[in-house]
Amino acid sequence: STTKYLGGHSDLLGGAVISRPDNPFFDRVRNIQHLAGAVPSPHDCWMLQRSIHTLSCRMEMHCSNAQKVAEYLAGHKKVEKVFYPGLKDSPYYQVSKKQSRNFGGMLSFLYRGSEAEAQKVVSQSKVITPATSLGGVESTWEHRRSSEGLNSPTPGNLIRFSVGLEHPDDLLADLEQALNI
């Protein structure tokens, strides 16, 4: 998806399909593109090109902020577990450290409480926007099970969080007031 971090500003839709040559599935995708005209507009291409210029500095800040948020959440009494490869107790820490310079801007966590309480946490935020579209410059989060529907296997207390570019002190203050419902 070029819509998320590559675009980065939540203002374009796009994607790319990459395949080996002579792949029958990719041939079908290419045929749909030719028949339906599934190509981005010139304006979307311009916005994507504009956004790629700032990708590296945005990602540095996404990663830095997410690390601070993950560490804060990991030490919070209302948080049961944090899923973020940048935490040293993560089972993915060593492999992530070998493969990447940073650990990304996405994390999720289990709120120590009921599903209804986890939903309330998400609705209480002032800086972090409740949303299902993640990966923009603004911090967004969602109560994942609500987005997936009744038959979701996702735990009812899981919150998914895309950490944006706001000042980390503002994010931590917002988390503090939201978590302490």
CSV table of C-alpha atoms in Angstrom, one decimal:
chain,number,residue,atom,x,y,z
A,1,SER,CA,0.0,0.0,0.0
A,2,THR,CA,1.4,3.4,-0.9
A,3,THR,CA,-1.5,4.9,1.0
A,4,LYS,CA,0.1,4.4,4.4
A,5,TYR,CA,3.7,5.4,5.3
A,6,LEU,CA,4.8,6.1,1.7
A,7,GLY,CA,1.9,8.6,1.2
A,8,GLY,CA,2.1,9.4,4.9
A,9,HIS,CA,-0.4,12.2,5.0
A,10,SER,CA,-3.7,10.3,4.8
A,11,ASP,CA,-4.6,12.2,1.6
A,12,LEU,CA,-4.2,9.6,-1.2
A,13,LEU,CA,-5.1,6.1,-2.1
A,14,GLY,CA,-2.6,3.8,-3.9
A,15,GLY,CA,-0.8,0.6,-4.0
A,16,ALA,CA,1.6,-1.4,-6.0
A,17,VAL,CA,1.6,-5.1,-7.0
A,18,ILE,CA,5.0,-6.6,-7.5
A,19,SER,CA,5.6,-10.0,-9.0
A,20,ARG,CA,8.0,-12.3,-10.7
A,21,PRO,CA,7.7,-12.4,-14.5
A,22,ASP,CA,5.5,-15.1,-16.0
A,23,ASN,CA,3.2,-15.4,-12.9
A,24,PRO,CA,-0.3,-16.5,-13.9
A,25,PHE,CA,-1.9,-14.6,-10.9
A,26,PHE,CA,0.0,-11.4,-11.8
A,27,ASP,CA,-1.1,-11.8,-15.4
A,28,ARG,CA,-4.8,-11.7,-14.2
A,29,VAL,CA,-4.1,-8.6,-12.1
A,30,ARG,CA,-2.4,-6.9,-15.1
A,31,ASN,CA,-5.4,-7.8,-17.3
A,32,ILE,CA,-7.8,-6.2,-14.7
A,33,GLN,CA,-5.6,-3.1,-14.7
A,34,HIS,CA,-5.7,-2.9,-18.5
A,35,LEU,CA,-9.5,-3.5,-18.7
A,36,ALA,CA,-10.6,-1.4,-15.7
A,37,GLY,CA,-8.0,1.4,-15.8
A,38,ALA,CA,-6.8,0.7,-12.2
A,39,VAL,CA,-4.0,3.3,-12.3
A,40,PRO,CA,-3.5,6.3,-10.0
A,41,SER,CA,-4.4,9.8,-11.1
A,42,PRO,CA,-1.5,12.2,-12.0
A,43,HIS,CA,-2.4,14.2,-8.9
A,44,ASP,CA,-2.1,11.1,-6.7
A,45,CYS,CA,1.3,10.3,-8.3
A,46,TRP,CA,2.4,13.8,-7.6
A,47,MET,CA,1.3,13.6,-3.9
A,48,LEU,CA,3.1,10.3,-3.5
A,49,GLN,CA,6.3,11.6,-5.0
A,50,ARG,CA,6.0,14.7,-2.8
A,51,SER,CA,5.6,12.5,0.3
A,52,ILE,CA,8.5,10.1,-0.5
A,53,HIS,CA,10.9,13.0,-0.1
A,54,THR,CA,10.1,13.2,3.6
A,55,LEU,CA,9.7,9.5,4.2
A,56,SER,CA,13.0,8.9,6.0
A,57,CYS,CA,12.7,11.7,8.5
A,58,ARG,CA,9.0,10.9,9.1
A,59,MET,CA,9.9,7.2,9.8
A,60,GLU,CA,12.7,8.2,12.2
A,61,MET,CA,10.1,10.2,14.2
A,62,HIS,CA,7.4,7.5,14.0
A,63,CYS,CA,9.9,5.0,15.3
A,64,SER,CA,11.3,7.2,18.0
A,65,ASN,CA,7.8,8.1,19.3
A,66,ALA,CA,6.6,4.5,19.1
A,67,GLN,CA,9.6,3.3,21.1
A,68,LYS,CA,8.8,5.9,23.9
A,69,VAL,CA,5.1,5.0,23.8
A,70,ALA,CA,5.8,1.2,23.9
A,71,GLU,CA,8.2,1.7,26.9
A,72,TYR,CA,5.6,3.8,28.7
A,73,LEU,CA,2.8,1.3,28.1
A,74,ALA,CA,5.0,-1.6,29.1
A,75,GLY,CA,5.4,0.0,32.5
A,76,HIS,CA,1.8,1.1,33.0
A,77,LYS,CA,-0.3,-0.8,35.6
A,78,LYS,CA,-3.4,-0.7,33.3
A,79,VAL,CA,-1.6,-2.4,30.4
A,80,GLU,CA,-1.4,-6.2,30.4
A,81,LYS,CA,1.0,-6.7,27.5
A,82,VAL,CA,2.6,-4.6,24.7
A,83,PHE,CA,3.3,-6.0,21.3
A,84,TYR,CA,6.2,-4.1,19.8
A,85,PRO,CA,9.5,-5.6,18.5
A,86,GLY,CA,11.5,-2.7,20.0
A,87,LEU,CA,10.9,-3.9,23.5
A,88,LYS,CA,13.8,-6.1,24.7
A,89,ASP,CA,11.4,-8.7,26.1
A,90,SER,CA,9.7,-9.1,22.7
A,91,PRO,CA,10.4,-12.5,21.1
A,92,TYR,CA,11.0,-10.5,17.9
A,93,TYR,CA,13.6,-8.1,19.3
A,94,GLN,CA,16.8,-9.8,18.2
A,95,VAL,CA,15.6,-10.6,14.7
A,96,SER,CA,14.2,-7.1,14.3
A,97,LYS,CA,17.4,-5.6,15.5
A,98,LYS,CA,19.4,-7.6,12.9
A,99,GLN,CA,17.0,-6.7,10.0
A,100,SER,CA,16.2,-3.1,10.8
A,101,ARG,CA,17.6,0.2,12.1
A,102,ASN,CA,14.4,0.9,13.9
A,103,PHE,CA,11.3,-0.9,15.0
A,104,GLY,CA,8.5,0.8,13.3
A,105,GLY,CA,5.6,3.1,14.2
A,106,MET,CA,2.9,0.5,14.9
A,107,LEU,CA,2.2,-1.4,18.1
A,108,SER,CA,-0.7,-3.0,19.9
A,109,PHE,CA,-1.4,-3.7,23.5
A,110,LEU,CA,-3.8,-5.5,25.8
A,111,TYR,CA,-5.6,-3.2,28.2
A,112,ARG,CA,-6.0,-4.7,31.7
A,113,GLY,CA,-9.8,-4.6,31.7
A,114,SER,CA,-12.9,-5.6,29.9
A,115,GLU,CA,-13.8,-5.1,26.2
A,116,ALA,CA,-16.1,-2.2,27.1
A,117,GLU,CA,-13.3,-0.6,29.1
A,118,ALA,CA,-10.9,-0.9,26.2
A,119,GLN,CA,-13.4,0.7,23.9
A,120,LYS,CA,-13.8,3.5,26.4
A,121,VAL,CA,-10.0,4.1,26.5
A,122,VAL,CA,-10.0,4.6,22.7
A,123,SER,CA,-12.9,7.0,22.9
A,124,GLN,CA,-11.3,9.1,25.8
A,125,SER,CA,-8.3,10.3,23.8
A,126,LYS,CA,-7.8,14.0,23.0
A,127,VAL,CA,-4.7,13.9,20.8
A,128,ILE,CA,-4.8,10.3,19.5
A,129,THR,CA,-7.7,10.0,16.9
A,130,PRO,CA,-9.8,6.8,17.0
A,131,ALA,CA,-9.7,5.5,13.4
A,132,THR,CA,-9.2,2.3,11.5
A,133,SER,CA,-6.9,3.8,8.9
A,134,LEU,CA,-3.4,3.7,10.3
A,135,GLY,CA,0.1,4.9,9.1
A,136,GLY,CA,-0.3,8.7,8.7
A,137,VAL,CA,1.4,11.6,10.4
A,138,GLU,CA,-1.2,11.8,13.0
A,139,SER,CA,-1.5,9.2,15.8
A,140,THR,CA,-4.5,7.0,15.5
A,141,TRP,CA,-5.7,3.9,17.3
A,142,GLU,CA,-8.6,1.5,17.3
A,143,HIS,CA,-10.3,-1.1,19.4
A,144,ARG,CA,-9.6,-3.8,16.9
A,145,ARG,CA,-12.4,-6.2,17.7
A,146,SER,CA,-15.0,-3.5,17.1
A,147,SER,CA,-13.6,-3.0,13.6
A,148,GLU,CA,-13.6,-6.7,12.8
A,149,GLY,CA,-17.1,-7.6,13.9
A,150,LEU,CA,-18.8,-10.1,16.1
A,151,ASN,CA,-17.0,-13.2,15.0
A,152,SER,CA,-13.6,-11.7,15.5
A,153,PRO,CA,-11.0,-13.9,17.1
A,154,THR,CA,-9.1,-10.8,18.3
A,155,PRO,CA,-9.0,-10.3,22.1
A,156,GLY,CA,-11.7,-7.8,23.3
A,157,ASN,CA,-9.1,-5.8,25.2
A,158,LEU,CA,-6.6,-5.3,22.3
A,159,ILE,CA,-5.9,-1.8,21.1
A,160,ARG,CA,-4.0,-1.2,17.9
A,161,PHE,CA,-2.0,2.0,17.7
A,162,SER,CA,-0.3,3.9,14.9
A,163,VAL,CA,2.1,6.3,16.6
A,164,GLY,CA,2.3,9.6,14.7
A,165,LEU,CA,4.6,12.7,14.7
A,166,GLU,CA,3.1,14.6,17.6
A,167,HIS,CA,5.4,15.6,20.5
A,168,PRO,CA,6.0,12.5,22.6
A,169,ASP,CA,5.1,14.3,25.8
A,170,ASP,CA,1.7,15.1,24.3
A,171,LEU,CA,1.1,11.5,23.4
A,172,LEU,CA,2.2,10.2,26.8
A,173,ALA,CA,-0.1,12.7,28.6
A,174,ASP,CA,-3.0,11.7,26.3
A,175,LEU,CA,-2.3,8.0,27.1
A,176,GLU,CA,-2.2,8.7,30.8
A,177,GLN,CA,-5.6,10.4,30.9
A,178,ALA,CA,-7.2,7.9,28.5
A,179,LEU,CA,-5.9,4.8,30.3
A,180,ASN,CA,-7.0,6.0,33.7
A,181,ILE,CA,-10.7,5.9,33.0
